PDB file of C-alpha atoms in Angstrom:
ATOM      1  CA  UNK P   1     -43.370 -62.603  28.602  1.00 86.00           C
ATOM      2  CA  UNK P   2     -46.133 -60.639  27.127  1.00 89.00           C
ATOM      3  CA  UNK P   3     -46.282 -57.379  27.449  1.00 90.00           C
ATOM      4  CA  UNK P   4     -48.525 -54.253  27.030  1.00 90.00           C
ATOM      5  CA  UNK P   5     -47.078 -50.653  26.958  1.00 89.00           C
ATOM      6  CA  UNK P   6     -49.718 -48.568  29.348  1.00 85.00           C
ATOM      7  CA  UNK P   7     -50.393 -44.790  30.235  1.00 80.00           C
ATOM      8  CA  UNK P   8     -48.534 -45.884  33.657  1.00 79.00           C
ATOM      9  CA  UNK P   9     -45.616 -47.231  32.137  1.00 84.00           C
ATOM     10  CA  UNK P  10     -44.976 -50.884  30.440  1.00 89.00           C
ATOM     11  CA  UNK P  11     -46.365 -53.595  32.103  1.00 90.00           C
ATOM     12  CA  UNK P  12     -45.097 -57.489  31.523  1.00 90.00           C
ATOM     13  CA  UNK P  13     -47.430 -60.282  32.268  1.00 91.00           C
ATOM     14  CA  UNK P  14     -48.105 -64.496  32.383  1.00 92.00           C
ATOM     15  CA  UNK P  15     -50.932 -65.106  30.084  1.00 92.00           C
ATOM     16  CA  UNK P  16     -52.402 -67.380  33.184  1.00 93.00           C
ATOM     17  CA  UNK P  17     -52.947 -64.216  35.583  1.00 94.00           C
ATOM     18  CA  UNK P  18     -55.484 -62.526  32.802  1.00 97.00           C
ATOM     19  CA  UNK P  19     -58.829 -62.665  33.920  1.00 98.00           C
ATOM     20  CA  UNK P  20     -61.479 -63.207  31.631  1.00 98.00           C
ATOM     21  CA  UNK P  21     -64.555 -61.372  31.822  1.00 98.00           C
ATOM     22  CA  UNK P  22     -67.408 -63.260  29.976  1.00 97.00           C
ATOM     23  CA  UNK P  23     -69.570 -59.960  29.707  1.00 96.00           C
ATOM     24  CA  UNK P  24     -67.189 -57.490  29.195  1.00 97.00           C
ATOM     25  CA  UNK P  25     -67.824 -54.168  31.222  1.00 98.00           C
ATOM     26  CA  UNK P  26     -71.537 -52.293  30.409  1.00 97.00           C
ATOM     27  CA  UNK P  27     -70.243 -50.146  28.000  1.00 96.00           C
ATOM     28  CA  UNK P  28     -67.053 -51.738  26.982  1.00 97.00           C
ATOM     29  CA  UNK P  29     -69.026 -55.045  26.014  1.00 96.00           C
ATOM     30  CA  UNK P  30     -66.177 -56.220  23.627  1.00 97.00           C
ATOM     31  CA  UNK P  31     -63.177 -56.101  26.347  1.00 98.00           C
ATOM     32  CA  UNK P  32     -63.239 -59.334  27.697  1.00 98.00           C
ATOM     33  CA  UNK P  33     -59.314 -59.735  29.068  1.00 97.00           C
ATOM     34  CA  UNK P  34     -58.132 -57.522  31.859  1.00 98.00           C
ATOM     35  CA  UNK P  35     -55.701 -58.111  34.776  1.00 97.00           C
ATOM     36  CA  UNK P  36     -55.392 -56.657  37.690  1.00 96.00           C
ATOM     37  CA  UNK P  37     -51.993 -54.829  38.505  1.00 94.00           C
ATOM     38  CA  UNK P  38     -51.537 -53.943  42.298  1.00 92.00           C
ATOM     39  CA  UNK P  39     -48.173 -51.400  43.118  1.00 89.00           C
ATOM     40  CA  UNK P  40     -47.276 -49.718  45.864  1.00 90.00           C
ATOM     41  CA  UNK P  41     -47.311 -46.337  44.406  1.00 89.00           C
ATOM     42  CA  UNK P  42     -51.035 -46.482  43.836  1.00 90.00           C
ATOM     43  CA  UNK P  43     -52.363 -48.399  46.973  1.00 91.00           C
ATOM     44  CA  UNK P  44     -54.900 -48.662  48.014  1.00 93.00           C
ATOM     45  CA  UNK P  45     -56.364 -48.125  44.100  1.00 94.00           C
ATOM     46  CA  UNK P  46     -56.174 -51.648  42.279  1.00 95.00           C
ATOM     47  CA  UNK P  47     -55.608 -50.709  38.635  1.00 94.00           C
ATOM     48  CA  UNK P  48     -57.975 -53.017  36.329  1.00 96.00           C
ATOM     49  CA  UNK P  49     -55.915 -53.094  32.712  1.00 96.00           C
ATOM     50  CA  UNK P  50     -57.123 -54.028  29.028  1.00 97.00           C
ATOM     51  CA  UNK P  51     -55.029 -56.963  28.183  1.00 96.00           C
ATOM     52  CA  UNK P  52     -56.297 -55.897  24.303  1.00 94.00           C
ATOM     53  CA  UNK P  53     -56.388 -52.268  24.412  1.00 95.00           C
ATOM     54  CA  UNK P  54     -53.414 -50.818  26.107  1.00 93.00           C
ATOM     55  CA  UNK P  55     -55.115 -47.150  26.648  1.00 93.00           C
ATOM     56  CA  UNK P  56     -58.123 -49.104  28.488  1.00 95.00           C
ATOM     57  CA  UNK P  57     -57.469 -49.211  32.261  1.00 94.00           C
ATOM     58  CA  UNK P  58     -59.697 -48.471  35.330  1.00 96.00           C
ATOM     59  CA  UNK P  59     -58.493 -47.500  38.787  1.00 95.00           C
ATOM     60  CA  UNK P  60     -60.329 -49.362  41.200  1.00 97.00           C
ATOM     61  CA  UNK P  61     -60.594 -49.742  45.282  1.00 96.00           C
ATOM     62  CA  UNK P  62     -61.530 -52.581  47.359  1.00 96.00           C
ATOM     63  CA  UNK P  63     -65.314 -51.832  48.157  1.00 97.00           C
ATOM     64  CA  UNK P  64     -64.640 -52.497  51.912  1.00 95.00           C
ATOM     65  CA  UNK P  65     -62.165 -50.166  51.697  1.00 94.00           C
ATOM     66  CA  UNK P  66     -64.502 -47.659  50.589  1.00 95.00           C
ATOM     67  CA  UNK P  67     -67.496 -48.909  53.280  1.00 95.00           C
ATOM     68  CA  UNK P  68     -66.105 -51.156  55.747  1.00 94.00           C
ATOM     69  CA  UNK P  69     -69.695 -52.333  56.104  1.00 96.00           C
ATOM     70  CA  UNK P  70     -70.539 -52.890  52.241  1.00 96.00           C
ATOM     71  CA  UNK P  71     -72.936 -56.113  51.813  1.00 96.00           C
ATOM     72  CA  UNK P  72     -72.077 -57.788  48.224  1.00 96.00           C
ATOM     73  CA  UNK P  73     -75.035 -59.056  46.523  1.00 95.00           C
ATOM     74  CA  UNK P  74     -74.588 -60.638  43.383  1.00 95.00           C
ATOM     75  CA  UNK P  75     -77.185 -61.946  41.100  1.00 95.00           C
ATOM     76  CA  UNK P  76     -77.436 -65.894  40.147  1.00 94.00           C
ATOM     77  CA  UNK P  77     -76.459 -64.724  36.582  1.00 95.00           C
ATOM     78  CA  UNK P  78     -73.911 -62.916  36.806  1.00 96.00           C
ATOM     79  CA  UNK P  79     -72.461 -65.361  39.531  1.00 96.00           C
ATOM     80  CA  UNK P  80     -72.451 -68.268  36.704  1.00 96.00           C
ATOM     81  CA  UNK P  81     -70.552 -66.163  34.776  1.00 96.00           C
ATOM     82  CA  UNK P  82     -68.173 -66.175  36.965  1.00 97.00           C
ATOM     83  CA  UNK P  83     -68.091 -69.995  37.520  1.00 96.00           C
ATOM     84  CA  UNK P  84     -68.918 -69.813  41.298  1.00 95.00           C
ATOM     85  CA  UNK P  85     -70.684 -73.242  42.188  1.00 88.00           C
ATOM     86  CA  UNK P  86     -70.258 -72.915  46.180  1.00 85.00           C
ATOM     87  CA  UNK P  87     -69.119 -71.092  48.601  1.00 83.00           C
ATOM     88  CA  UNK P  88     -65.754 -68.812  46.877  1.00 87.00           C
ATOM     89  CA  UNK P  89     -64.097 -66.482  48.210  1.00 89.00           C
ATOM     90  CA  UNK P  90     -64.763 -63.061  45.585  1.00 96.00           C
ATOM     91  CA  UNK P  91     -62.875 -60.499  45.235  1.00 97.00           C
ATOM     92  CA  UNK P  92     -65.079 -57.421  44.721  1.00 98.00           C
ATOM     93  CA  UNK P  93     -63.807 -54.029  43.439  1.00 98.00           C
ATOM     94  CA  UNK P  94     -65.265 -50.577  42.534  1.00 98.00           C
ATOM     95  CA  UNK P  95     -64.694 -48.603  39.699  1.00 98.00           C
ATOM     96  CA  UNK P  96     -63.233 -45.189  40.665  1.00 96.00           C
ATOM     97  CA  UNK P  97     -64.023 -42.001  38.029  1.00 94.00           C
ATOM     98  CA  UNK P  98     -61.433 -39.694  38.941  1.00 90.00           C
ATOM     99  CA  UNK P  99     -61.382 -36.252  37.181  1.00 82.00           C
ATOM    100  CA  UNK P 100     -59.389 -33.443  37.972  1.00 79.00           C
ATOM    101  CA  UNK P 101     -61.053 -30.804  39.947  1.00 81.00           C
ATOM    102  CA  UNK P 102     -64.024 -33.199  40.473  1.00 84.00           C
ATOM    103  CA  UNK P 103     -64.278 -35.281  43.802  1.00 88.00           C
ATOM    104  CA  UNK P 104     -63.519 -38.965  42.852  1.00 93.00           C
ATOM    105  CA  UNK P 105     -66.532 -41.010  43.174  1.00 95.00           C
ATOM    106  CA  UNK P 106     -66.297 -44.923  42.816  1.00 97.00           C
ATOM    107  CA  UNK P 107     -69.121 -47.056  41.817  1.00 97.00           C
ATOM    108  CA  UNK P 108     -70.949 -48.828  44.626  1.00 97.00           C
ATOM    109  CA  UNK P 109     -74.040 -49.941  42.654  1.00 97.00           C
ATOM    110  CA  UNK P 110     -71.817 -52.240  40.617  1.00 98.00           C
ATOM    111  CA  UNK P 111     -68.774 -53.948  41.799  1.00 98.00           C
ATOM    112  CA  UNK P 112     -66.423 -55.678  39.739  1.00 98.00           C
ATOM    113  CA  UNK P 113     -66.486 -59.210  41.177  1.00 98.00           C
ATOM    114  CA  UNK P 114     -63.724 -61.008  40.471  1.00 98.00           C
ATOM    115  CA  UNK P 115     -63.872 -65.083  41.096  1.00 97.00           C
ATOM    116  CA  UNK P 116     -59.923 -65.519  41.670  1.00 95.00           C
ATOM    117  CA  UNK P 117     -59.657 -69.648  41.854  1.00 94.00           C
ATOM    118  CA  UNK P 118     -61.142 -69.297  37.801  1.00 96.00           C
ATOM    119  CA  UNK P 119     -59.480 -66.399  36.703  1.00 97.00           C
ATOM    120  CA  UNK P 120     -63.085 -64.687  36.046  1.00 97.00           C
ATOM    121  CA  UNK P 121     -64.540 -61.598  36.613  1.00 98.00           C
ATOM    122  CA  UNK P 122     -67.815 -59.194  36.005  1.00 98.00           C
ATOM    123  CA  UNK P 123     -69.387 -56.318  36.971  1.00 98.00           C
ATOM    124  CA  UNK P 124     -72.072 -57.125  38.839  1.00 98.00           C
ATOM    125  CA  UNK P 125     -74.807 -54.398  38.537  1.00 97.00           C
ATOM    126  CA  UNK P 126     -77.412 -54.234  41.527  1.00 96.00           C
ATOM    127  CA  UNK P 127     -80.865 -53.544  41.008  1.00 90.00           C
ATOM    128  CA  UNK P 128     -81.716 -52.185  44.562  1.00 88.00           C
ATOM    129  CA  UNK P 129     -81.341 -48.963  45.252  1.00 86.00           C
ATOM    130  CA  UNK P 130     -79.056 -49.443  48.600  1.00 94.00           C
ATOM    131  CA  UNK P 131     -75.894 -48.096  47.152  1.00 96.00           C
ATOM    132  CA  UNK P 132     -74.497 -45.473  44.588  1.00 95.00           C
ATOM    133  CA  UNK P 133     -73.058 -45.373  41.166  1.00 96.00           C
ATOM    134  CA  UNK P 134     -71.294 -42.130  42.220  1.00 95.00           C
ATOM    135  CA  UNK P 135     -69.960 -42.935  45.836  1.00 95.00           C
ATOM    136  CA  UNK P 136     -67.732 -40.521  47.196  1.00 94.00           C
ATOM    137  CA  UNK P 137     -64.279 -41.421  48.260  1.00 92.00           C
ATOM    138  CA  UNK P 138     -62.467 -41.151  50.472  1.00 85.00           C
ATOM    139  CA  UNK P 139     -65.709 -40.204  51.592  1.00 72.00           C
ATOM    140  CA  UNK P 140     -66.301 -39.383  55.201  1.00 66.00           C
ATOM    141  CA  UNK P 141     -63.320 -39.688  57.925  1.00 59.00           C
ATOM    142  CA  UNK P 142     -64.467 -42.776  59.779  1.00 54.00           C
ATOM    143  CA  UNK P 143     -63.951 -41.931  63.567  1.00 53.00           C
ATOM    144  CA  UNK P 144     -61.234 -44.754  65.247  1.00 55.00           C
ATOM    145  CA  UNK P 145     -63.076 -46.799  68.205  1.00 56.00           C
TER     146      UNK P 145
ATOM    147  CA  UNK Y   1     -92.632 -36.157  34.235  1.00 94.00           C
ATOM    148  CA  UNK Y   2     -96.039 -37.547  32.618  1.00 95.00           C
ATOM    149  CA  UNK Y   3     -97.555 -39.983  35.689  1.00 96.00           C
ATOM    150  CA  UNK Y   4     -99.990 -42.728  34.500  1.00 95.00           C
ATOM    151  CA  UNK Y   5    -101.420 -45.837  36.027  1.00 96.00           C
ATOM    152  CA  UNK Y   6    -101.897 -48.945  35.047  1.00 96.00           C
ATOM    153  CA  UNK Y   7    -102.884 -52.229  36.113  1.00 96.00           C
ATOM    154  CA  UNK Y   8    -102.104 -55.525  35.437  1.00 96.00           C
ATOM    155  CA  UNK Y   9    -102.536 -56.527  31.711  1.00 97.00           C
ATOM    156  CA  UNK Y  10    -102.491 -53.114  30.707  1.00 98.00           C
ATOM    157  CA  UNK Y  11    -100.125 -51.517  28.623  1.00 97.00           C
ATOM    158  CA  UNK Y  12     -99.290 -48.061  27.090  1.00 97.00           C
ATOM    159  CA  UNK Y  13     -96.905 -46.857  24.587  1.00 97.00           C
ATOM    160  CA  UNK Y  14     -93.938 -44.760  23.868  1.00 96.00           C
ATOM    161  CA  UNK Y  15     -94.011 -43.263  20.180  1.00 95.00           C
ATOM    162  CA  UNK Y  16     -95.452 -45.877  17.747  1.00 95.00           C
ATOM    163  CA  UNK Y  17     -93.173 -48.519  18.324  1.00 95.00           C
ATOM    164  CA  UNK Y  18     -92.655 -49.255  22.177  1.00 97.00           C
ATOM    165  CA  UNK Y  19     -95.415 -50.857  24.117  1.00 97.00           C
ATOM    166  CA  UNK Y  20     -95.025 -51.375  27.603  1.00 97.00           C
ATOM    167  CA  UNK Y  21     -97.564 -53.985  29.130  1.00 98.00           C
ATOM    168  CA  UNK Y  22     -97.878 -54.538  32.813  1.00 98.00           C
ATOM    169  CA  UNK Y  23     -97.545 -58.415  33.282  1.00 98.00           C
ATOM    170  CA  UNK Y  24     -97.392 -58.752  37.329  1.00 97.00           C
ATOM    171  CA  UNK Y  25     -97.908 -57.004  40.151  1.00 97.00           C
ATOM    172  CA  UNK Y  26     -96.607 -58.751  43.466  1.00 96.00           C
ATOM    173  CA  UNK Y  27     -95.413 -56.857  46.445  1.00 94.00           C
ATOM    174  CA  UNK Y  28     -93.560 -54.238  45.442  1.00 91.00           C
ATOM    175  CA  UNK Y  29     -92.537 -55.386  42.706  1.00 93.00           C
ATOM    176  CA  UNK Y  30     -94.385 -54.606  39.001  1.00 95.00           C
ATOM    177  CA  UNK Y  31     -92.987 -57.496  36.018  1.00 97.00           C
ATOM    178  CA  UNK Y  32     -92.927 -55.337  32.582  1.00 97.00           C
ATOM    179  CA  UNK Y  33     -93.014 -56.819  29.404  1.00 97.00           C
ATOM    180  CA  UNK Y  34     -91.535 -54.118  27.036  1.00 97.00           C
ATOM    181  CA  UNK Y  35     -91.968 -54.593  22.908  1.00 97.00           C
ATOM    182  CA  UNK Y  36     -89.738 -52.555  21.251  1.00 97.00           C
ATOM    183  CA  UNK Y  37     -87.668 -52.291  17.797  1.00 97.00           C
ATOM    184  CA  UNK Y  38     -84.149 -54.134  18.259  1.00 95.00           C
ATOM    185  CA  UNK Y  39     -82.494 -51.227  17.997  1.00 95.00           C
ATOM    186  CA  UNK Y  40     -84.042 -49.552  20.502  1.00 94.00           C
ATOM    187  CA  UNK Y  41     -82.261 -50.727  23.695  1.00 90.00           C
ATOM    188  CA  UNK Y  42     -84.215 -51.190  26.701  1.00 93.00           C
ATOM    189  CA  UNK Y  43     -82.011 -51.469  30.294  1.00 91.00           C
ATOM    190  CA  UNK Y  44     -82.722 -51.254  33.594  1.00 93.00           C
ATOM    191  CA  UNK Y  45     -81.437 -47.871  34.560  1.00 94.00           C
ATOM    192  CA  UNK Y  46     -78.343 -48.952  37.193  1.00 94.00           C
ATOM    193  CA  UNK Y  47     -77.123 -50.376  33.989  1.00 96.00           C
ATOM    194  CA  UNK Y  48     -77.120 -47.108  32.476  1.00 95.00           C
ATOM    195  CA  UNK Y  49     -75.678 -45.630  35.326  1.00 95.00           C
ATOM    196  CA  UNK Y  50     -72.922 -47.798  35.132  1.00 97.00           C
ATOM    197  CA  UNK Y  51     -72.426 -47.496  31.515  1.00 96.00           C
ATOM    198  CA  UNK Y  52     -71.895 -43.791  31.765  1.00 95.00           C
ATOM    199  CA  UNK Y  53     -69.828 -44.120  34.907  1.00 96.00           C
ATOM    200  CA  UNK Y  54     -67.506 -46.910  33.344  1.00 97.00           C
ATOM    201  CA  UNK Y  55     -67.067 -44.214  30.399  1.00 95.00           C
ATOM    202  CA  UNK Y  56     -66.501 -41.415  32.649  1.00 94.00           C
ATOM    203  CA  UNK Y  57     -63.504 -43.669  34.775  1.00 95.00           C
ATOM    204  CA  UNK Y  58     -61.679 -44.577  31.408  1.00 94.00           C
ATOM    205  CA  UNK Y  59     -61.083 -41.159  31.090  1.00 91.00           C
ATOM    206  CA  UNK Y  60     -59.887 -40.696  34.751  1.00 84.00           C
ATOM    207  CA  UNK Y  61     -56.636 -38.497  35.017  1.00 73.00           C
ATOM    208  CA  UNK Y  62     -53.690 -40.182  35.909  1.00 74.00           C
ATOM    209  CA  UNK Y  63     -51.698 -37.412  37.228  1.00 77.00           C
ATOM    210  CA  UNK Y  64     -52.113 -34.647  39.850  1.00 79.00           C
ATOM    211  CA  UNK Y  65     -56.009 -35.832  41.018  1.00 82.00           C
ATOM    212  CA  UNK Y  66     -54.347 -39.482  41.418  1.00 86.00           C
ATOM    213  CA  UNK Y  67     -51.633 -38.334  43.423  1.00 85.00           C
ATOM    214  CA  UNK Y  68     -54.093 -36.692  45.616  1.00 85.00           C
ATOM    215  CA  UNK Y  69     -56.522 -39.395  46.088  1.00 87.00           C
ATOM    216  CA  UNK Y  70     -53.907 -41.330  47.241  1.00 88.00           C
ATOM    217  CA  UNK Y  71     -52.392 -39.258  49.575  1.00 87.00           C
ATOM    218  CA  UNK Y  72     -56.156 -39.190  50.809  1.00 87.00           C
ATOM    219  CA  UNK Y  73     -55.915 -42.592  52.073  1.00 85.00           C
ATOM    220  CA  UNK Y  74     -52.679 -42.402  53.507  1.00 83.00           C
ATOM    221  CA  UNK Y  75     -52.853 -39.543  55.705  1.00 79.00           C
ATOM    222  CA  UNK Y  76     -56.067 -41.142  57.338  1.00 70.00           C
TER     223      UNK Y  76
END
C-alpha cells in the first residue's frame, strides 16, 4: 500500500480513498490530492493530508461541530467541481489555524466541502459576510437544554 | 480610506494600469468590471482571507496547543 511518512507519524493508504480536489486550496492551488485521516487521538479534528507533499496537512473540524446551527451555502461553481448533480449528501469541514499561545480559530467563511460518493472535494469560499474566516473554537460553552 | 462615488458606467483608476468601471447597479449589489495587468491579481477579498488563513493553518503546531484543543472538546 502506498504510503506517506507525515509530521504525525507514517500513514498507509488505498489510492481509491484520495480525494481529488479540482481547485486545489486558495493558496495551495497546485495540491490537488489529499485524504482525510480520522483517529481517535485527535477527535473531533479531521486531519486533511497532502497525498504529494508529506509536510502539507490541515487539521480540520466538522463545521456543525463548531456551530451546531451552521447553514452551508455553496456556489453552482464550485458545486460542479465537485460533481454534485442532485441532491448529495456533503461533507463540509473547516480549516482550523492553530498556533501556540494563540486561540485556535477555524475558518467558517470557507468550508472544505467534500462530495464523498466522487471522491471530490473544494473549498468553497462564501461571498456573504454571515460567517468568519477566523472563528473561534471551541468557541462559546453552548448551555445543555 | 479615500471614499468616491460612482455611478453606473463610470469608472476610476488605481495607478496607471487598473481601471475599475461600474457595470450594474441592482439592489444591493454593484457588478465591477476591473481591467488590470495579468499579473496584477484581482480577488474578491474572502478569497484573500482564506488564502492567508490556509497559510497560517499549514503552519499549525502539532504539539502542546493540539493537545489542548482537544482536551477542549472533551471536557465539554
Amino acid at each position: 500500500m502506498p504510503r506517506i511518512e507525515t509530521s504525525l507519524g507514517p500513514l498507509e493508504y488505498d489510492d481509491r480513498a484520495v480525494l481529488e480536489f479540482p481547485l486545489g486550496l486558495p493558496g495551495f492551488e497546485h495540491r490537488k490530492r489529499f485524504l482525510l485521516v480520522e483517529r481517535p487521538d485527535l477527535w473531533p479534528l479531521v486531519l486533511l493530508q497532502s497525498v504529494d507533499d508529506a509536510a502539507l496537512r490541515f487539521l480540520t473540524m466538522p463545521v456543525h461541530t463548531i456551530d451546531p446551527a451552521y447553514h452551508l451555502s455553496v456556489s453552482a461553481d464550485d458545486l460542479k467541481a465537485i460533481e454534485v448533480r442532485g441532491p448529495e449528501k456533503l461533507l463540509a469541514l473547516a480549516i482550523v489555524c492553530l498556533r501556540e499561545n494563540q486561540p485556535a480559530t477555524a475558518n467558517l467563511l470557507g468550508p472544505v466541502v467534500i462530495n464523498q460518493s466522487a471522491n471530490r472535494g473544494v473549498q468553497s469560499v462564501r461571498d456573504d459576510a454571515k460567517y468568519s474566516a477566523h472563528h473561534p473554537v471551541p468557541g462559546p460553552e453552548v448551555p445543555a437544554c | 480610506m479615500l471614499i468616491i462615488r460612482r455611478g453606473r458606467g463610470e469608472s476610476l483608476y488605481i495607478g496607471d494600469n487598473v481601471e475599475i468601471e461600474v457595470l450594474e447597479i441592482s439592489g444591493s449589489q454593484v457588478k465591477l468590471g476591473i481591467r488590470a495587468p495579468r499579473e496584477i491579481p484581482v480577488l474578491r477579498k474572502e478569497i484573500l482571507l482564506t488564502r492567508k488563513a490556509n497559510q497560517e493553518a499549514s503552519e499549525s503546531a502539532s504539539g502542546g496547543a493540539l493537545a489542548d484543543l482537544i482536551a477542549q472538546f472533551r471536557n465539554r
